[in-house]
mmCIF file with all atom_site columns, C-alpha atoms in Angstrom:
data_model
loop_
_atom_site.group_PDB
_atom_site.id
_atom_site.type_symbol
_atom_site.label_atom_id
_atom_site.label_alt_id
_atom_site.label_comp_id
_atom_site.label_asym_id
_atom_site.label_entity_id
_atom_site.label_seq_id
_atom_site.pdbx_PDB_ins_code
_atom_site.Cartn_x
_atom_site.Cartn_y
_atom_site.Cartn_z
_atom_site.occupancy
_atom_site.B_iso_or_equiv
_atom_site.pdbx_formal_charge
_atom_site.auth_seq_id
_atom_site.auth_comp_id
_atom_site.auth_asym_id
_atom_site.auth_atom_id
_atom_site.pdbx_PDB_model_num
ATOM 1   C CA . ALA A 1 1   ? 99.384  104.253 91.912  1.00 0.00 ? 1   ALA A CA 1
ATOM 2   C CA . LEU A 1 2   ? 96.506  104.272 89.828  1.00 0.00 ? 2   LEU A CA 1
ATOM 3   C CA . VAL A 1 3   ? 94.060  104.863 92.653  1.00 0.00 ? 3   VAL A CA 1
ATOM 4   C CA . GLU A 1 4   ? 96.358  108.126 93.579  1.00 0.00 ? 4   GLU A CA 1
ATOM 5   C CA . LYS A 1 5   ? 95.833  109.369 90.247  1.00 0.00 ? 5   LYS A CA 1
ATOM 6   C CA . LYS A 1 6   ? 92.361  109.159 90.280  1.00 0.00 ? 6   LYS A CA 1
ATOM 7   C CA . PHE A 1 7   ? 92.137  110.764 93.842  1.00 0.00 ? 7   PHE A CA 1
ATOM 8   C CA . LYS A 1 8   ? 94.302  113.585 92.252  1.00 0.00 ? 8   LYS A CA 1
ATOM 9   C CA . LYS A 1 9   ? 91.850  114.089 89.278  1.00 0.00 ? 9   LYS A CA 1
ATOM 10  C CA . ALA A 1 10  ? 88.585  114.203 91.337  1.00 0.00 ? 10  ALA A CA 1
ATOM 11  C CA . ALA A 1 11  ? 88.279  117.672 92.570  1.00 0.00 ? 11  ALA A CA 1
ATOM 12  C CA . ASN A 1 12  ? 87.260  116.687 96.164  1.00 0.00 ? 12  ASN A CA 1
ATOM 13  C CA . ILE A 1 13  ? 86.515  113.637 98.069  1.00 0.00 ? 13  ILE A CA 1
ATOM 14  C CA . TYR A 1 14  ? 83.852  114.306 100.711 1.00 0.00 ? 14  TYR A CA 1
ATOM 15  C CA . ASP A 1 15  ? 82.678  110.913 101.645 1.00 0.00 ? 15  ASP A CA 1
ATOM 16  C CA . PHE A 1 16  ? 82.910  107.198 101.288 1.00 0.00 ? 16  PHE A CA 1
ATOM 17  C CA . ARG A 1 17  ? 80.829  107.335 98.143  1.00 0.00 ? 17  ARG A CA 1
ATOM 18  C CA . ASP A 1 18  ? 83.282  109.390 96.445  1.00 0.00 ? 18  ASP A CA 1
ATOM 19  C CA . TYR A 1 19  ? 86.396  107.308 97.733  1.00 0.00 ? 19  TYR A CA 1
ATOM 20  C CA . VAL A 1 20  ? 84.723  104.118 96.171  1.00 0.00 ? 20  VAL A CA 1
ATOM 21  C CA . ASP A 1 21  ? 83.980  105.731 93.007  1.00 0.00 ? 21  ASP A CA 1
ATOM 22  C CA . CYS A 1 22  ? 87.936  106.684 92.709  1.00 0.00 ? 22  CYS A CA 1
ATOM 23  C CA . VAL A 1 23  ? 89.082  103.203 93.684  1.00 0.00 ? 23  VAL A CA 1
ATOM 24  C CA . ARG A 1 24  ? 86.287  101.601 91.354  1.00 0.00 ? 24  ARG A CA 1
ATOM 25  C CA . ALA A 1 25  ? 87.714  103.700 88.599  1.00 0.00 ? 25  ALA A CA 1
ATOM 26  C CA . ALA A 1 26  ? 91.352  102.512 88.927  1.00 0.00 ? 26  ALA A CA 1
ATOM 27  C CA . GLY A 1 27  ? 90.439  99.085  88.403  1.00 0.00 ? 27  GLY A CA 1
ATOM 28  C CA . ASN A 1 28  ? 88.915  96.036  90.239  1.00 0.00 ? 28  ASN A CA 1
ATOM 29  C CA . ALA A 1 29  ? 87.598  96.481  93.908  1.00 0.00 ? 29  ALA A CA 1
ATOM 30  C CA . ILE A 1 30  ? 85.312  94.920  96.258  1.00 0.00 ? 30  ILE A CA 1
ATOM 31  C CA . GLU A 1 31  ? 83.509  97.206  98.811  1.00 0.00 ? 31  GLU A CA 1
ATOM 32  C CA . MET A 1 32  ? 83.573  95.816  102.290 1.00 0.00 ? 32  MET A CA 1
ATOM 33  C CA . LYS A 1 33  ? 81.003  96.099  104.987 1.00 0.00 ? 33  LYS A CA 1
ATOM 34  C CA . PRO A 1 34  ? 81.794  96.572  108.560 1.00 0.00 ? 34  PRO A CA 1
ATOM 35  C CA . GLU A 1 35  ? 80.635  93.132  109.202 1.00 0.00 ? 35  GLU A CA 1
ATOM 36  C CA . ASP A 1 36  ? 83.465  91.688  107.029 1.00 0.00 ? 36  ASP A CA 1
ATOM 37  C CA . PHE A 1 37  ? 86.211  92.649  109.317 1.00 0.00 ? 37  PHE A CA 1
ATOM 38  C CA . TYR A 1 38  ? 86.695  90.607  112.766 1.00 0.00 ? 38  TYR A CA 1
ATOM 39  C CA . GLN A 1 39  ? 88.259  92.032  116.045 1.00 0.00 ? 39  GLN A CA 1
ATOM 40  C CA . PHE A 1 40  ? 90.882  89.660  116.778 1.00 0.00 ? 40  PHE A CA 1
ATOM 41  C CA . GLU A 1 41  ? 92.249  89.127  120.503 1.00 0.00 ? 41  GLU A CA 1
ATOM 42  C CA . SER A 1 42  ? 95.815  87.957  120.891 1.00 0.00 ? 42  SER A CA 1
ATOM 43  C CA . GLY A 1 43  ? 95.661  84.226  121.293 1.00 0.00 ? 43  GLY A CA 1
ATOM 44  C CA . LEU A 1 44  ? 99.553  83.938  121.616 1.00 0.00 ? 44  LEU A CA 1
ATOM 45  C CA . SER A 1 45  ? 100.281 81.850  124.917 1.00 0.00 ? 45  SER A CA 1
ATOM 46  C CA . GLN A 1 46  ? 102.766 83.721  127.091 1.00 0.00 ? 46  GLN A CA 1
ATOM 47  C CA . LYS A 1 47  ? 103.467 80.600  128.825 1.00 0.00 ? 47  LYS A CA 1
ATOM 48  C CA . ALA A 1 48  ? 103.943 78.548  125.759 1.00 0.00 ? 48  ALA A CA 1
ATOM 49  C CA . ALA A 1 49  ? 106.084 81.322  124.277 1.00 0.00 ? 49  ALA A CA 1
ATOM 50  C CA . THR A 1 50  ? 108.564 81.356  127.059 1.00 0.00 ? 50  THR A CA 1
ATOM 51  C CA . LYS A 1 51  ? 109.388 77.181  126.972 1.00 0.00 ? 51  LYS A CA 1
ATOM 52  C CA . GLU A 1 52  ? 112.417 75.925  125.541 1.00 0.00 ? 52  GLU A CA 1
ATOM 53  C CA . SER A 1 53  ? 110.598 74.261  122.636 1.00 0.00 ? 53  SER A CA 1
ATOM 54  C CA . LYS A 1 54  ? 109.273 77.787  121.416 1.00 0.00 ? 54  LYS A CA 1
ATOM 55  C CA . PRO A 1 55  ? 112.021 79.206  119.165 1.00 0.00 ? 55  PRO A CA 1
ATOM 56  C CA . LEU A 1 56  ? 112.745 82.833  119.039 1.00 0.00 ? 56  LEU A CA 1
ATOM 57  C CA . LEU A 1 57  ? 111.698 84.328  115.592 1.00 0.00 ? 57  LEU A CA 1
ATOM 58  C CA . ALA A 1 58  ? 115.394 85.308  115.157 1.00 0.00 ? 58  ALA A CA 1
ATOM 59  C CA . ASN A 1 59  ? 116.272 81.810  115.236 1.00 0.00 ? 59  ASN A CA 1
ATOM 60  C CA . VAL A 1 60  ? 113.871 80.429  112.654 1.00 0.00 ? 60  VAL A CA 1
ATOM 61  C CA . TYR A 1 61  ? 114.857 80.033  109.137 1.00 0.00 ? 61  TYR A CA 1
ATOM 62  C CA . VAL A 1 62  ? 111.260 78.932  107.973 1.00 0.00 ? 62  VAL A CA 1
ATOM 63  C CA . ALA A 1 63  ? 108.079 79.187  109.709 1.00 0.00 ? 63  ALA A CA 1
ATOM 64  C CA . GLU A 1 64  ? 105.012 77.108  108.155 1.00 0.00 ? 64  GLU A CA 1
ATOM 65  C CA . PHE A 1 65  ? 101.327 77.577  109.176 1.00 0.00 ? 65  PHE A CA 1
ATOM 66  C CA . ARG A 1 66  ? 99.166  74.894  107.686 1.00 0.00 ? 66  ARG A CA 1
ATOM 67  C CA . ARG A 1 67  ? 95.571  74.881  106.970 1.00 0.00 ? 67  ARG A CA 1
ATOM 68  C CA . ASP A 1 68  ? 93.493  72.910  109.710 1.00 0.00 ? 68  ASP A CA 1
ATOM 69  C CA . GLU A 1 69  ? 96.569  72.640  111.853 1.00 0.00 ? 69  GLU A CA 1
ATOM 70  C CA . LEU A 1 70  ? 96.801  74.639  115.217 1.00 0.00 ? 70  LEU A CA 1
ATOM 71  C CA . LEU A 1 71  ? 100.762 74.306  115.282 1.00 0.00 ? 71  LEU A CA 1
ATOM 72  C CA . MET A 1 72  ? 103.520 76.417  114.034 1.00 0.00 ? 72  MET A CA 1
ATOM 73  C CA . PHE A 1 73  ? 106.042 74.341  111.707 1.00 0.00 ? 73  PHE A CA 1
ATOM 74  C CA . PHE A 1 74  ? 109.608 75.498  111.662 1.00 0.00 ? 74  PHE A CA 1
ATOM 75  C CA . LYS A 1 75  ? 113.094 74.903  110.565 1.00 0.00 ? 75  LYS A CA 1
ATOM 76  C CA . LYS A 1 76  ? 115.923 76.391  112.472 1.00 0.00 ? 76  LYS A CA 1
ATOM 77  C CA . ASP A 1 77  ? 118.498 75.411  109.711 1.00 0.00 ? 77  ASP A CA 1
ATOM 78  C CA . PRO A 1 78  ? 118.157 75.721  105.906 1.00 0.00 ? 78  PRO A CA 1
ATOM 79  C CA . GLU A 1 79  ? 119.596 72.150  105.621 1.00 0.00 ? 79  GLU A CA 1
ATOM 80  C CA . SER A 1 80  ? 117.398 70.493  107.806 1.00 0.00 ? 80  SER A CA 1
ATOM 81  C CA . ALA A 1 81  ? 114.931 68.234  106.151 1.00 0.00 ? 81  ALA A CA 1
ATOM 82  C CA . GLU A 1 82  ? 112.071 67.926  108.677 1.00 0.00 ? 82  GLU A CA 1
ATOM 83  C CA . PHE A 1 83  ? 110.019 70.736  110.404 1.00 0.00 ? 83  PHE A CA 1
ATOM 84  C CA . ASN A 1 84  ? 109.940 70.934  114.184 1.00 0.00 ? 84  ASN A CA 1
ATOM 85  C CA . SER A 1 85  ? 106.246 71.852  115.301 1.00 0.00 ? 85  SER A CA 1
ATOM 86  C CA . THR A 1 86  ? 105.062 73.665  118.594 1.00 0.00 ? 86  THR A CA 1
ATOM 87  C CA . ASP A 1 87  ? 101.812 74.913  119.836 1.00 0.00 ? 87  ASP A CA 1
ATOM 88  C CA . PHE A 1 88  ? 102.014 78.707  120.374 1.00 0.00 ? 88  PHE A CA 1
ATOM 89  C CA . LEU A 1 89  ? 98.075  79.694  121.274 1.00 0.00 ? 89  LEU A CA 1
ATOM 90  C CA . LYS A 1 90  ? 96.177  79.936  124.371 1.00 0.00 ? 90  LYS A CA 1
ATOM 91  C CA . ASN A 1 91  ? 93.924  77.072  125.080 1.00 0.00 ? 91  ASN A CA 1
ATOM 92  C CA . LYS A 1 92  ? 90.492  78.740  124.420 1.00 0.00 ? 92  LYS A CA 1
ATOM 93  C CA . PRO A 1 93  ? 91.187  79.848  120.846 1.00 0.00 ? 93  PRO A CA 1
ATOM 94  C CA . MET A 1 94  ? 92.694  76.371  120.234 1.00 0.00 ? 94  MET A CA 1
ATOM 95  C CA . GLU A 1 95  ? 89.727  74.587  121.236 1.00 0.00 ? 95  GLU A CA 1
ATOM 96  C CA . LEU A 1 96  ? 87.573  76.973  119.189 1.00 0.00 ? 96  LEU A CA 1
ATOM 97  C CA . MET A 1 97  ? 89.542  76.653  115.921 1.00 0.00 ? 97  MET A CA 1
ATOM 98  C CA . ALA A 1 98  ? 89.537  73.088  116.403 1.00 0.00 ? 98  ALA A CA 1
ATOM 99  C CA . GLU A 1 99  ? 85.595  73.248  116.623 1.00 0.00 ? 99  GLU A CA 1
ATOM 100 C CA . LYS A 1 100 ? 85.495  75.697  113.620 1.00 0.00 ? 100 LYS A CA 1
ATOM 101 C CA . LYS A 1 101 ? 83.879  78.369  115.840 1.00 0.00 ? 101 LYS A CA 1
ATOM 102 C CA . TYR A 1 102 ? 86.639  80.863  116.142 1.00 0.00 ? 102 TYR A CA 1
ATOM 103 C CA . PHE A 1 103 ? 85.519  83.180  113.706 1.00 0.00 ? 103 PHE A CA 1
ATOM 104 C CA . SER A 1 104 ? 81.820  83.223  114.773 1.00 0.00 ? 104 SER A CA 1
ATOM 105 C CA . GLN A 1 105 ? 82.942  84.025  118.294 1.00 0.00 ? 105 GLN A CA 1
ATOM 106 C CA . ILE A 1 106 ? 85.007  86.940  117.231 1.00 0.00 ? 106 ILE A CA 1
ATOM 107 C CA . LYS A 1 107 ? 82.429  88.255  114.913 1.00 0.00 ? 107 LYS A CA 1
ATOM 108 C CA . SER A 1 108 ? 79.523  88.210  117.462 1.00 0.00 ? 108 SER A CA 1
ATOM 109 C CA . LYS A 1 109 ? 81.719  89.802  120.128 1.00 0.00 ? 109 LYS A CA 1
ATOM 110 C CA . SER A 1 110 ? 83.053  92.601  117.713 1.00 0.00 ? 110 SER A CA 1
ATOM 111 C CA . ARG A 1 111 ? 81.481  96.035  117.578 1.00 0.00 ? 111 ARG A CA 1
ATOM 112 C CA . SER A 1 112 ? 82.292  98.046  114.601 1.00 0.00 ? 112 SER A CA 1
ATOM 113 C CA . GLY A 1 113 ? 82.828  101.927 114.548 1.00 0.00 ? 113 GLY A CA 1
ATOM 114 C CA . ILE A 1 114 ? 85.254  104.580 115.479 1.00 0.00 ? 114 ILE A CA 1
ATOM 115 C CA . PRO A 1 115 ? 85.306  106.374 119.025 1.00 0.00 ? 115 PRO A CA 1
ATOM 116 C CA . ALA A 1 116 ? 82.469  109.205 119.679 1.00 0.00 ? 116 ALA A CA 1
ATOM 117 C CA . SER A 1 117 ? 85.135  111.660 120.253 1.00 0.00 ? 117 SER A CA 1
ATOM 118 C CA . ARG A 1 118 ? 86.642  111.074 116.948 1.00 0.00 ? 118 ARG A CA 1
ATOM 119 C CA . LYS A 1 119 ? 83.509  111.466 115.056 1.00 0.00 ? 119 LYS A CA 1
ATOM 120 C CA . THR A 1 120 ? 82.581  114.572 116.920 1.00 0.00 ? 120 THR A CA 1
ATOM 121 C CA . GLY A 1 121 ? 85.760  115.851 115.845 1.00 0.00 ? 121 GLY A CA 1
ATOM 122 C CA . ILE A 1 122 ? 85.415  114.884 112.252 1.00 0.00 ? 122 ILE A CA 1
ATOM 123 C CA . ILE A 1 123 ? 81.982  116.478 112.095 1.00 0.00 ? 123 ILE A CA 1
ATOM 124 C CA . GLU A 1 124 ? 83.035  119.982 114.019 1.00 0.00 ? 124 GLU A CA 1
ATOM 125 C CA . LYS A 1 125 ? 86.354  120.439 111.508 1.00 0.00 ? 125 LYS A CA 1
ATOM 126 C CA . LEU A 1 126 ? 85.598  118.756 108.355 1.00 0.00 ? 126 LEU A CA 1
ATOM 127 C CA . CYS A 1 127 ? 81.781  119.071 107.759 1.00 0.00 ? 127 CYS A CA 1
ATOM 128 C CA . SER A 1 128 ? 81.940  122.724 107.646 1.00 0.00 ? 128 SER A CA 1
ATOM 129 C CA . MET A 1 129 ? 84.321  122.609 104.554 1.00 0.00 ? 129 MET A CA 1
ATOM 130 C CA . MET A 1 130 ? 81.960  120.443 102.461 1.00 0.00 ? 130 MET A CA 1
ATOM 131 C CA . PRO A 1 131 ? 78.402  120.899 100.988 1.00 0.00 ? 131 PRO A CA 1
ATOM 132 C CA . ALA A 1 132 ? 75.459  120.059 103.147 1.00 0.00 ? 132 ALA A CA 1
ATOM 133 C CA . SER A 1 133 ? 74.490  117.349 100.980 1.00 0.00 ? 133 SER A CA 1
ATOM 134 C CA . ARG A 1 134 ? 77.517  115.484 101.543 1.00 0.00 ? 134 ARG A CA 1
ATOM 135 C CA . ARG A 1 135 ? 77.568  115.670 105.493 1.00 0.00 ? 135 ARG A CA 1
ATOM 136 C CA . GLU A 1 136 ? 75.213  112.789 105.991 1.00 0.00 ? 136 GLU A CA 1
ATOM 137 C CA . PHE A 1 137 ? 77.609  109.869 105.645 1.00 0.00 ? 137 PHE A CA 1
ATOM 138 C CA . TRP A 1 138 ? 79.843  111.570 108.519 1.00 0.00 ? 138 TRP A CA 1
ATOM 139 C CA . LYS A 1 139 ? 76.782  112.110 110.691 1.00 0.00 ? 139 LYS A CA 1
ATOM 140 C CA . SER A 1 140 ? 75.533  108.543 110.396 1.00 0.00 ? 140 SER A CA 1
ATOM 141 C CA . LEU A 1 141 ? 79.001  107.061 110.726 1.00 0.00 ? 141 LEU A CA 1
ATOM 142 C CA . PRO A 1 142 ? 78.697  104.129 113.726 1.00 0.00 ? 142 PRO A CA 1
ATOM 143 C CA . THR A 1 143 ? 80.429  104.695 116.825 1.00 0.00 ? 143 THR A CA 1
ATOM 144 C CA . SER A 1 144 ? 82.201  101.728 118.858 1.00 0.00 ? 144 SER A CA 1
ATOM 145 C CA . ASP A 1 145 ? 81.348  103.594 122.281 1.00 0.00 ? 145 ASP A CA 1
#
């Protein structure tokens, strides 16, 4: 709600710097860079998900994921004292996680940016409505293509 008030108070928000200034004025904020994000691929094993030992989410009362564990722990009954456990990941992500290499593998493969067609549309439609001094951000925006 505070950020929204700052947005309304600002006359115009033309680029990312204007956006960051409004968010910072509303409270504590951390500016994240493209390299702070990861491009995750689904590691869910379809084969594992169809086995009888794999519960349907509708039947799970409690699901627990523990640090440094590659299993899902679950209870189907609230009265149950013990958790059942099951693996639910494909073998490759499990191996990489066990070796603590999963995030480095994903980070090195990912590429930040937006599709080039979207960038072109933004430049054509929005840049004409803003001062020339504020267009550089949009023109230098990285693309993923």
